[in-house]
Amino acid sequence: MTLAHPAHGQLRQVTPTASVLLADNPGKMTLDGTNTWILRAPGSEDIVVVDPGPRDSQHLDAVAAVGNVVLVLVTHRHKDHTGGLKRIHRKSGAPVRALSGKYVHGSTPLADGDVVEVAGLSIAVLATPGHTADSLSFVLDDAVLTGDTILGRGTTVLDPKDGTLADYMSSLDRLEAVGEGKITLPGHGPEVADTAEVARFYRRHRQTRLAQVRAALDELGQGAKPMQVVRHVYSDVDKKLWPAARMSVKAQLTYLREN
């Protein structure tokens, strides 16, 4: 029987070169849990791990047991993606690469436009800030690993610490440009058939939300606080998700007040 998402703790093949191990850390921000992607050329024992996930020894041991880990890549800084970095590095000895040097072990930081040739694979590095400033996507011949920039269901929260809506909209443009016909392999949720199509959907969603926030400001006043706007715009959303909505609203308000 073919596995389907979510399949916690089971290696699930998604494309000829990509499989996924779903960490058992479900939550409001992580959906069913964090996807740890395993990239491997057909017939190779060497694997590339993308986002080892949280600090969960059972999950990390399962990741390390899949094959000979030769490289670990990081999409962005959030702990549900990076918590296990040190353990997987110790277990495998494989270098860890990310945009931020803070998460690099035994190698050098990644940069936009890099092409990583490893384990029989060619992985193009695409800077896609917005969710966080250090967000990266990784482009394969048939797929795009999008981290939390595009999710398998729902939409992405922008972290107001360093995520901006202007950056995010530009990143959606970049993903649309490279993603036509390529499957989305997200940081959370199931894979999506076409990256360009979902990037266009995300852009329309953001434009709709911006229009709703503008309308709310017209009614509440231009100095309205983020949570006032959340109550107005997200009244149909579960209140448990309002703190996350507040993060995105802060980014939207900054965007509107700067543009």
PDB file of C-alpha atoms in Angstrom:
ATOM      1  CA  MET A   1       0.000   0.000   0.000  1.00  0.00           C
ATOM      2  CA  THR A   2       1.366   3.426  -0.954  1.00  0.00           C
ATOM      3  CA  LEU A   3       1.886   5.713   2.008  1.00  0.00           C
ATOM      4  CA  ALA A   4       0.099   9.053   2.123  1.00  0.00           C
ATOM      5  CA  HIS A   5       0.680  12.158   4.229  1.00  0.00           C
ATOM      6  CA  PRO A   6       0.702  12.184   7.233  1.00  0.00           C
ATOM      7  CA  ALA A   7       2.804   9.103   7.912  1.00  0.00           C
ATOM      8  CA  HIS A   8       4.717   9.841  11.111  1.00  0.00           C
ATOM      9  CA  GLY A   9       7.993   7.998  11.462  1.00  0.00           C
ATOM     10  CA  GLN A  10       7.743   6.220   8.096  1.00  0.00           C
ATOM     11  CA  LEU A  11       9.919   6.969   5.107  1.00  0.00           C
ATOM     12  CA  ARG A  12       7.542   7.975   2.322  1.00  0.00           C
ATOM     13  CA  GLN A  13       8.754   8.214  -1.271  1.00  0.00           C
ATOM     14  CA  VAL A  14       7.371  11.283  -3.057  1.00  0.00           C
ATOM     15  CA  THR A  15       9.487  11.690  -6.211  1.00  0.00           C
ATOM     16  CA  PRO A  16      12.229   9.513  -7.730  1.00  0.00           C
ATOM     17  CA  THR A  17      14.828  11.465  -5.729  1.00  0.00           C
ATOM     18  CA  ALA A  18      12.886  12.777  -2.705  1.00  0.00           C
ATOM     19  CA  SER A  19      11.336  11.002   0.261  1.00  0.00           C
ATOM     20  CA  VAL A  20      10.115  12.383   3.559  1.00  0.00           C
ATOM     21  CA  LEU A  21      10.190  11.495   7.238  1.00  0.00           C
ATOM     22  CA  LEU A  22       7.493  13.372   9.151  1.00  0.00           C
ATOM     23  CA  ALA A  23       8.491  14.375  12.676  1.00  0.00           C
ATOM     24  CA  ASP A  24       5.955  13.733  15.420  1.00  0.00           C
ATOM     25  CA  ASN A  25       5.623  17.390  16.455  1.00  0.00           C
ATOM     26  CA  PRO A  26       2.149  18.444  15.332  1.00  0.00           C
ATOM     27  CA  GLY A  27       0.863  21.842  16.414  1.00  0.00           C
ATOM     28  CA  LYS A  28      -0.820  25.084  15.398  1.00  0.00           C
ATOM     29  CA  MET A  29       2.317  26.325  13.662  1.00  0.00           C
ATOM     30  CA  THR A  30       3.693  22.979  12.473  1.00  0.00           C
ATOM     31  CA  LEU A  31       0.457  21.447  11.110  1.00  0.00           C
ATOM     32  CA  ASP A  32       0.979  17.648  11.124  1.00  0.00           C
ATOM     33  CA  GLY A  33       4.651  18.085  12.022  1.00  0.00           C
ATOM     34  CA  THR A  34       7.918  19.058  10.379  1.00  0.00           C
ATOM     35  CA  ASN A  35       8.859  17.383   7.105  1.00  0.00           C
ATOM     36  CA  THR A  36      12.447  16.154   6.979  1.00  0.00           C
ATOM     37  CA  TRP A  37      13.276  15.645   3.316  1.00  0.00           C
ATOM     38  CA  ILE A  38      15.700  12.956   2.180  1.00  0.00           C
ATOM     39  CA  LEU A  39      17.255  13.495  -1.251  1.00  0.00           C
ATOM     40  CA  ARG A  40      18.984  10.591  -2.955  1.00  0.00           C
ATOM     41  CA  ALA A  41      19.977   9.872  -6.559  1.00  0.00           C
ATOM     42  CA  PRO A  42      18.567   6.547  -7.812  1.00  0.00           C
ATOM     43  CA  GLY A  43      20.790   3.662  -6.757  1.00  0.00           C
ATOM     44  CA  SER A  44      22.899   5.757  -4.370  1.00  0.00           C
ATOM     45  CA  GLU A  45      23.467   5.083  -0.673  1.00  0.00           C
ATOM     46  CA  ASP A  46      24.460   8.740  -0.122  1.00  0.00           C
ATOM     47  CA  ILE A  47      21.694  11.071   1.024  1.00  0.00           C
ATOM     48  CA  VAL A  48      21.166  14.778   1.550  1.00  0.00           C
ATOM     49  CA  VAL A  49      18.977  15.732   4.517  1.00  0.00           C
ATOM     50  CA  VAL A  50      16.936  18.928   4.294  1.00  0.00           C
ATOM     51  CA  ASP A  51      15.726  20.227   7.672  1.00  0.00           C
ATOM     52  CA  PRO A  52      16.478  17.509  10.248  1.00  0.00           C
ATOM     53  CA  GLY A  53      13.608  18.819  12.348  1.00  0.00           C
ATOM     54  CA  PRO A  54      13.162  19.283  16.092  1.00  0.00           C
ATOM     55  CA  ARG A  55      15.399  17.998  18.866  1.00  0.00           C
ATOM     56  CA  ASP A  56      13.789  14.558  18.918  1.00  0.00           C
ATOM     57  CA  SER A  57      16.264  11.702  19.275  1.00  0.00           C
ATOM     58  CA  GLN A  58      13.895   9.054  17.871  1.00  0.00           C
ATOM     59  CA  HIS A  59      13.219  11.115  14.745  1.00  0.00           C
ATOM     60  CA  LEU A  60      16.866  12.059  14.252  1.00  0.00           C
ATOM     61  CA  ASP A  61      18.060   8.488  14.690  1.00  0.00           C
ATOM     62  CA  ALA A  62      15.528   7.404  12.059  1.00  0.00           C
ATOM     63  CA  VAL A  63      16.804  10.092   9.693  1.00  0.00           C
ATOM     64  CA  ALA A  64      20.428   9.044  10.183  1.00  0.00           C
ATOM     65  CA  ALA A  65      19.516   5.392   9.547  1.00  0.00           C
ATOM     66  CA  VAL A  66      18.070   6.060   6.092  1.00  0.00           C
ATOM     67  CA  GLY A  67      21.465   6.132   4.389  1.00  0.00           C
ATOM     68  CA  ASN A  68      24.921   7.646   4.341  1.00  0.00           C
ATOM     69  CA  VAL A  69      24.285  11.309   5.199  1.00  0.00           C
ATOM     70  CA  VAL A  70      26.765  13.406   3.194  1.00  0.00           C
ATOM     71  CA  LEU A  71      25.166  16.852   3.604  1.00  0.00           C
ATOM     72  CA  VAL A  72      22.519  18.590   5.699  1.00  0.00           C
ATOM     73  CA  LEU A  73      20.724  21.653   4.295  1.00  0.00           C
ATOM     74  CA  VAL A  74      18.595  24.127   6.247  1.00  0.00           C
ATOM     75  CA  THR A  75      15.682  26.127   4.841  1.00  0.00           C
ATOM     76  CA  HIS A  76      15.440  28.617   7.740  1.00  0.00           C
ATOM     77  CA  ARG A  77      16.179  29.234  11.392  1.00  0.00           C
ATOM     78  CA  HIS A  78      13.012  28.133  13.230  1.00  0.00           C
ATOM     79  CA  LYS A  79      13.636  25.474  15.870  1.00  0.00           C
ATOM     80  CA  ASP A  80      11.165  22.965  14.480  1.00  0.00           C
ATOM     81  CA  HIS A  81      13.550  22.766  11.499  1.00  0.00           C
ATOM     82  CA  THR A  82      16.939  23.298  13.195  1.00  0.00           C
ATOM     83  CA  GLY A  83      16.568  21.823  16.689  1.00  0.00           C
ATOM     84  CA  GLY A  84      18.164  18.545  15.599  1.00  0.00           C
ATOM     85  CA  LEU A  85      21.139  19.998  13.716  1.00  0.00           C
ATOM     86  CA  LYS A  86      23.832  19.313  16.278  1.00  0.00           C
ATOM     87  CA  ARG A  87      22.701  15.728  16.883  1.00  0.00           C
ATOM     88  CA  ILE A  88      22.508  14.824  13.198  1.00  0.00           C
ATOM     89  CA  HIS A  89      25.914  16.437  12.634  1.00  0.00           C
ATOM     90  CA  ARG A  90      27.437  14.445  15.505  1.00  0.00           C
ATOM     91  CA  LYS A  91      25.869  11.168  14.377  1.00  0.00           C
ATOM     92  CA  SER A  92      26.736  11.478  10.706  1.00  0.00           C
ATOM     93  CA  GLY A  93      29.744  13.788  10.578  1.00  0.00           C
ATOM     94  CA  ALA A  94      28.084  15.425   7.569  1.00  0.00           C
ATOM     95  CA  PRO A  95      28.528  19.169   7.051  1.00  0.00           C
ATOM     96  CA  VAL A  96      25.548  21.424   7.688  1.00  0.00           C
ATOM     97  CA  ARG A  97      24.880  24.387   5.397  1.00  0.00           C
ATOM     98  CA  ALA A  98      22.419  27.250   5.771  1.00  0.00           C
ATOM     99  CA  LEU A  99      22.202  30.905   4.801  1.00  0.00           C
ATOM    100  CA  SER A 100      23.060  32.024   8.336  1.00  0.00           C
ATOM    101  CA  GLY A 101      26.483  31.062   9.647  1.00  0.00           C
ATOM    102  CA  LYS A 102      24.864  30.401  13.026  1.00  0.00           C
ATOM    103  CA  TYR A 103      23.566  27.077  11.721  1.00  0.00           C
ATOM    104  CA  VAL A 104      26.609  26.030   9.697  1.00  0.00           C
ATOM    105  CA  HIS A 105      28.777  23.144  10.903  1.00  0.00           C
ATOM    106  CA  GLY A 106      31.889  21.951   9.107  1.00  0.00           C
ATOM    107  CA  SER A 107      31.294  23.962   5.956  1.00  0.00           C
ATOM    108  CA  THR A 108      30.441  27.437   4.639  1.00  0.00           C
ATOM    109  CA  PRO A 109      27.166  29.377   4.444  1.00  0.00           C
ATOM    110  CA  LEU A 110      24.961  29.091   1.404  1.00  0.00           C
ATOM    111  CA  ALA A 111      24.246  32.027  -0.899  1.00  0.00           C
ATOM    112  CA  ASP A 112      21.535  32.781  -3.422  1.00  0.00           C
ATOM    113  CA  GLY A 113      22.454  31.293  -6.775  1.00  0.00           C
ATOM    114  CA  ASP A 114      24.711  28.561  -5.412  1.00  0.00           C
ATOM    115  CA  VAL A 115      24.441  25.183  -7.083  1.00  0.00           C
ATOM    116  CA  VAL A 116      25.317  22.306  -4.773  1.00  0.00           C
ATOM    117  CA  GLU A 117      26.571  19.228  -6.612  1.00  0.00           C
ATOM    118  CA  VAL A 118      26.504  16.317  -4.191  1.00  0.00           C
ATOM    119  CA  ALA A 119      25.533  12.640  -4.053  1.00  0.00           C
ATOM    120  CA  GLY A 120      24.684  12.597  -7.748  1.00  0.00           C
ATOM    121  CA  LEU A 121      22.284  15.519  -7.336  1.00  0.00           C
ATOM    122  CA  SER A 122      22.310  19.120  -8.519  1.00  0.00           C
ATOM    123  CA  ILE A 123      20.573  21.410  -6.010  1.00  0.00           C
ATOM    124  CA  ALA A 124      20.091  25.102  -6.847  1.00  0.00           C
ATOM    125  CA  VAL A 125      19.852  27.520  -3.919  1.00  0.00           C
ATOM    126  CA  LEU A 126      17.150  30.184  -4.134  1.00  0.00           C
ATOM    127  CA  ALA A 127      16.842  32.952  -1.537  1.00  0.00           C
ATOM    128  CA  THR A 128      13.141  33.268  -0.644  1.00  0.00           C
ATOM    129  CA  PRO A 129      12.927  35.619   2.365  1.00  0.00           C
ATOM    130  CA  GLY A 130       9.636  36.773   3.837  1.00  0.00           C
ATOM    131  CA  HIS A 131       8.624  34.059   6.282  1.00  0.00           C
ATOM    132  CA  THR A 132      12.028  34.788   7.820  1.00  0.00           C
ATOM    133  CA  ALA A 133      14.940  36.797   6.468  1.00  0.00           C
ATOM    134  CA  ASP A 134      17.096  33.673   6.115  1.00  0.00           C
ATOM    135  CA  SER A 135      14.562  31.520   4.255  1.00  0.00           C
ATOM    136  CA  LEU A 136      15.912  29.448   1.367  1.00  0.00           C
ATOM    137  CA  SER A 137      14.296  27.163  -1.183  1.00  0.00           C
ATOM    138  CA  PHE A 138      16.110  24.344  -2.981  1.00  0.00           C
ATOM    139  CA  VAL A 139      15.363  23.653  -6.636  1.00  0.00           C
ATOM    140  CA  LEU A 140      15.687  20.202  -8.204  1.00  0.00           C
ATOM    141  CA  ASP A 141      14.942  19.085 -11.757  1.00  0.00           C
ATOM    142  CA  ASP A 142      11.409  18.030 -10.837  1.00  0.00           C
ATOM    143  CA  ALA A 143      10.673  19.669  -7.484  1.00  0.00           C
ATOM    144  CA  VAL A 144      11.177  22.692  -5.232  1.00  0.00           C
ATOM    145  CA  LEU A 145      11.767  22.356  -1.496  1.00  0.00           C
ATOM    146  CA  THR A 146      10.098  25.465  -0.127  1.00  0.00           C
ATOM    147  CA  GLY A 147      10.570  25.244   3.644  1.00  0.00           C
ATOM    148  CA  ASP A 148       7.860  27.399   5.218  1.00  0.00           C
ATOM    149  CA  THR A 149       7.674  29.856   2.326  1.00  0.00           C
ATOM    150  CA  ILE A 150       4.978  27.686   0.763  1.00  0.00           C
ATOM    151  CA  LEU A 151       3.172  25.064   2.848  1.00  0.00           C
ATOM    152  CA  GLY A 152       1.301  21.945   1.847  1.00  0.00           C
ATOM    153  CA  ARG A 153      -1.955  23.382   3.146  1.00  0.00           C
ATOM    154  CA  GLY A 154      -3.066  26.706   4.552  1.00  0.00           C
ATOM    155  CA  THR A 155      -0.885  29.789   4.166  1.00  0.00           C
ATOM    156  CA  THR A 156       2.386  31.007   5.619  1.00  0.00           C
ATOM    157  CA  VAL A 157       2.826  33.211   8.675  1.00  0.00           C
ATOM    158  CA  LEU A 158       5.351  36.044   8.340  1.00  0.00           C
ATOM    159  CA  ASP A 159       7.619  36.276  11.381  1.00  0.00           C
ATOM    160  CA  PRO A 160       7.672  39.987  12.335  1.00  0.00           C
ATOM    161  CA  LYS A 161      11.145  39.646  13.843  1.00  0.00           C
ATOM    162  CA  ASP A 162      12.693  39.706  10.383  1.00  0.00           C
ATOM    163  CA  GLY A 163      10.096  38.624   7.849  1.00  0.00           C
ATOM    164  CA  THR A 164       8.585  41.245   5.567  1.00  0.00           C
ATOM    165  CA  LEU A 165       5.678  41.174   3.159  1.00  0.00           C
ATOM    166  CA  ALA A 166       7.658  42.999   0.466  1.00  0.00           C
ATOM    167  CA  ASP A 167      10.303  40.272   0.584  1.00  0.00           C
ATOM    168  CA  TYR A 168       7.640  37.590   0.651  1.00  0.00           C
ATOM    169  CA  MET A 169       5.843  38.850  -2.444  1.00  0.00           C
ATOM    170  CA  SER A 170       9.161  38.979  -4.298  1.00  0.00           C
ATOM    171  CA  SER A 171       9.898  35.415  -3.176  1.00  0.00           C
ATOM    172  CA  LEU A 172       6.557  34.221  -4.541  1.00  0.00           C
ATOM    173  CA  ASP A 173       7.517  35.789  -7.878  1.00  0.00           C
ATOM    174  CA  ARG A 174      10.818  33.876  -7.829  1.00  0.00           C
ATOM    175  CA  LEU A 175       9.111  30.584  -6.965  1.00  0.00           C
ATOM    176  CA  GLU A 176       6.572  31.068  -9.722  1.00  0.00           C
ATOM    177  CA  ALA A 177       9.395  31.680 -12.192  1.00  0.00           C
ATOM    178  CA  VAL A 178      11.316  28.492 -11.323  1.00  0.00           C
ATOM    179  CA  GLY A 179       8.439  26.256 -10.288  1.00  0.00           C
ATOM    180  CA  GLU A 180       6.322  25.660 -13.383  1.00  0.00           C
ATOM    181  CA  GLY A 181       5.532  21.944 -13.509  1.00  0.00           C
ATOM    182  CA  LYS A 182       7.659  21.180 -10.452  1.00  0.00           C
ATOM    183  CA  ILE A 183       6.157  19.564  -7.361  1.00  0.00           C
ATOM    184  CA  THR A 184       6.279  21.529  -4.097  1.00  0.00           C
ATOM    185  CA  LEU A 185       8.020  19.734  -1.232  1.00  0.00           C
ATOM    186  CA  PRO A 186       7.054  21.922   1.749  1.00  0.00           C
ATOM    187  CA  GLY A 187       8.313  22.182   5.313  1.00  0.00           C
ATOM    188  CA  HIS A 188       4.859  21.245   6.626  1.00  0.00           C
ATOM    189  CA  GLY A 189       1.882  19.505   5.079  1.00  0.00           C
ATOM    190  CA  PRO A 190       1.598  17.311   1.987  1.00  0.00           C
ATOM    191  CA  GLU A 191       3.357  17.883  -1.318  1.00  0.00           C
ATOM    192  CA  VAL A 192       1.587  20.086  -3.881  1.00  0.00           C
ATOM    193  CA  ALA A 193       1.469  19.302  -7.596  1.00  0.00           C
ATOM    194  CA  ASP A 194       2.774  22.557  -9.128  1.00  0.00           C
ATOM    195  CA  THR A 195       4.919  25.172  -7.397  1.00  0.00           C
ATOM    196  CA  ALA A 196       4.137  27.988  -9.834  1.00  0.00           C
ATOM    197  CA  GLU A 197       0.409  27.426  -9.446  1.00  0.00           C
ATOM    198  CA  VAL A 198       0.515  27.485  -5.661  1.00  0.00           C
ATOM    199  CA  ALA A 199       2.759  30.591  -5.724  1.00  0.00           C
ATOM    200  CA  ARG A 200       0.076  32.358  -7.747  1.00  0.00           C
ATOM    201  CA  PHE A 201      -2.575  31.222  -5.256  1.00  0.00           C
ATOM    202  CA  TYR A 202      -0.498  32.531  -2.358  1.00  0.00           C
ATOM    203  CA  ARG A 203      -0.057  35.896  -4.102  1.00  0.00           C
ATOM    204  CA  ARG A 204      -3.814  36.234  -4.659  1.00  0.00           C
ATOM    205  CA  HIS A 205      -4.424  35.347  -1.014  1.00  0.00           C
ATOM    206  CA  ARG A 206      -1.974  38.014   0.185  1.00  0.00           C
ATOM    207  CA  GLN A 207      -3.522  40.619  -2.075  1.00  0.00           C
ATOM    208  CA  THR A 208      -6.974  39.757  -0.720  1.00  0.00           C
ATOM    209  CA  ARG A 209      -5.762  40.041   2.875  1.00  0.00           C
ATOM    210  CA  LEU A 210      -4.084  43.369   2.134  1.00  0.00           C
ATOM    211  CA  ALA A 211      -7.359  44.713   0.747  1.00  0.00           C
ATOM    212  CA  GLN A 212      -9.139  43.513   3.895  1.00  0.00           C
ATOM    213  CA  VAL A 213      -6.546  45.166   6.139  1.00  0.00           C
ATOM    214  CA  ARG A 214      -6.859  48.449   4.197  1.00  0.00           C
ATOM    215  CA  ALA A 215     -10.626  48.317   4.635  1.00  0.00           C
ATOM    216  CA  ALA A 216     -10.211  47.598   8.359  1.00  0.00           C
ATOM    217  CA  LEU A 217      -7.919  50.616   8.745  1.00  0.00           C
ATOM    218  CA  ASP A 218     -10.462  52.785   6.957  1.00  0.00           C
ATOM    219  CA  GLU A 219     -13.023  51.731   9.555  1.00  0.00           C
ATOM    220  CA  LEU A 220     -10.837  51.468  12.672  1.00  0.00           C
ATOM    221  CA  GLY A 221      -8.457  54.325  11.941  1.00  0.00           C
ATOM    222  CA  GLN A 222      -4.963  54.314  10.483  1.00  0.00           C
ATOM    223  CA  GLY A 223      -3.410  53.901  13.930  1.00  0.00           C
ATOM    224  CA  ALA A 224      -5.241  50.643  14.699  1.00  0.00           C
ATOM    225  CA  LYS A 225      -3.235  48.035  16.590  1.00  0.00           C
ATOM    226  CA  PRO A 226      -2.502  44.625  15.034  1.00  0.00           C
ATOM    227  CA  MET A 227      -4.916  42.707  17.272  1.00  0.00           C
ATOM    228  CA  GLN A 228      -7.720  45.167  16.508  1.00  0.00           C
ATOM    229  CA  VAL A 229      -7.171  44.413  12.838  1.00  0.00           C
ATOM    230  CA  VAL A 230      -7.057  40.651  13.520  1.00  0.00           C
ATOM    231  CA  ARG A 231     -10.435  40.771  15.258  1.00  0.00           C
ATOM    232  CA  HIS A 232     -11.849  42.643  12.304  1.00  0.00           C
ATOM    233  CA  VAL A 233     -10.288  40.703   9.422  1.00  0.00           C
ATOM    234  CA  TYR A 234      -9.930  37.208  10.916  1.00  0.00           C
ATOM    235  CA  SER A 235     -13.296  36.997  12.684  1.00  0.00           C
ATOM    236  CA  ASP A 236     -14.068  33.765  10.793  1.00  0.00           C
ATOM    237  CA  VAL A 237     -10.797  32.115  11.895  1.00  0.00           C
ATOM    238  CA  ASP A 238     -10.386  29.950  15.016  1.00  0.00           C
ATOM    239  CA  LYS A 239      -9.274  32.267  17.828  1.00  0.00           C
ATOM    240  CA  LYS A 240      -6.498  29.819  18.670  1.00  0.00           C
ATOM    241  CA  LEU A 241      -4.864  30.945  15.424  1.00  0.00           C
ATOM    242  CA  TRP A 242      -5.181  34.657  16.162  1.00  0.00           C
ATOM    243  CA  PRO A 243      -1.663  34.976  17.654  1.00  0.00           C
ATOM    244  CA  ALA A 244      -0.257  33.645  14.378  1.00  0.00           C
ATOM    245  CA  ALA A 245      -2.564  35.933  12.401  1.00  0.00           C
ATOM    246  CA  ARG A 246      -1.301  38.856  14.481  1.00  0.00           C
ATOM    247  CA  MET A 247       2.241  38.127  13.286  1.00  0.00           C
ATOM    248  CA  SER A 248       1.171  38.362   9.658  1.00  0.00           C
ATOM    249  CA  VAL A 249      -0.965  41.451  10.300  1.00  0.00           C
ATOM    250  CA  LYS A 250       2.047  43.237  11.792  1.00  0.00           C
ATOM    251  CA  ALA A 251       3.942  42.519   8.577  1.00  0.00           C
ATOM    252  CA  GLN A 252       0.980  43.676   6.494  1.00  0.00           C
ATOM    253  CA  LEU A 253       0.655  46.929   8.439  1.00  0.00           C
ATOM    254  CA  THR A 254       4.353  47.631   8.007  1.00  0.00           C
ATOM    255  CA  TYR A 255       4.019  46.986   4.275  1.00  0.00           C
ATOM    256  CA  LEU A 256       1.028  49.301   3.894  1.00  0.00           C
ATOM    257  CA  ARG A 257       2.637  52.077   5.910  1.00  0.00           C
ATOM    258  CA  GLU A 258       5.862  51.886   3.878  1.00  0.00           C
ATOM    259  CA  ASN A 259       4.320  51.576   0.421  1.00  0.00           C
TER     260      ASN A 259
END
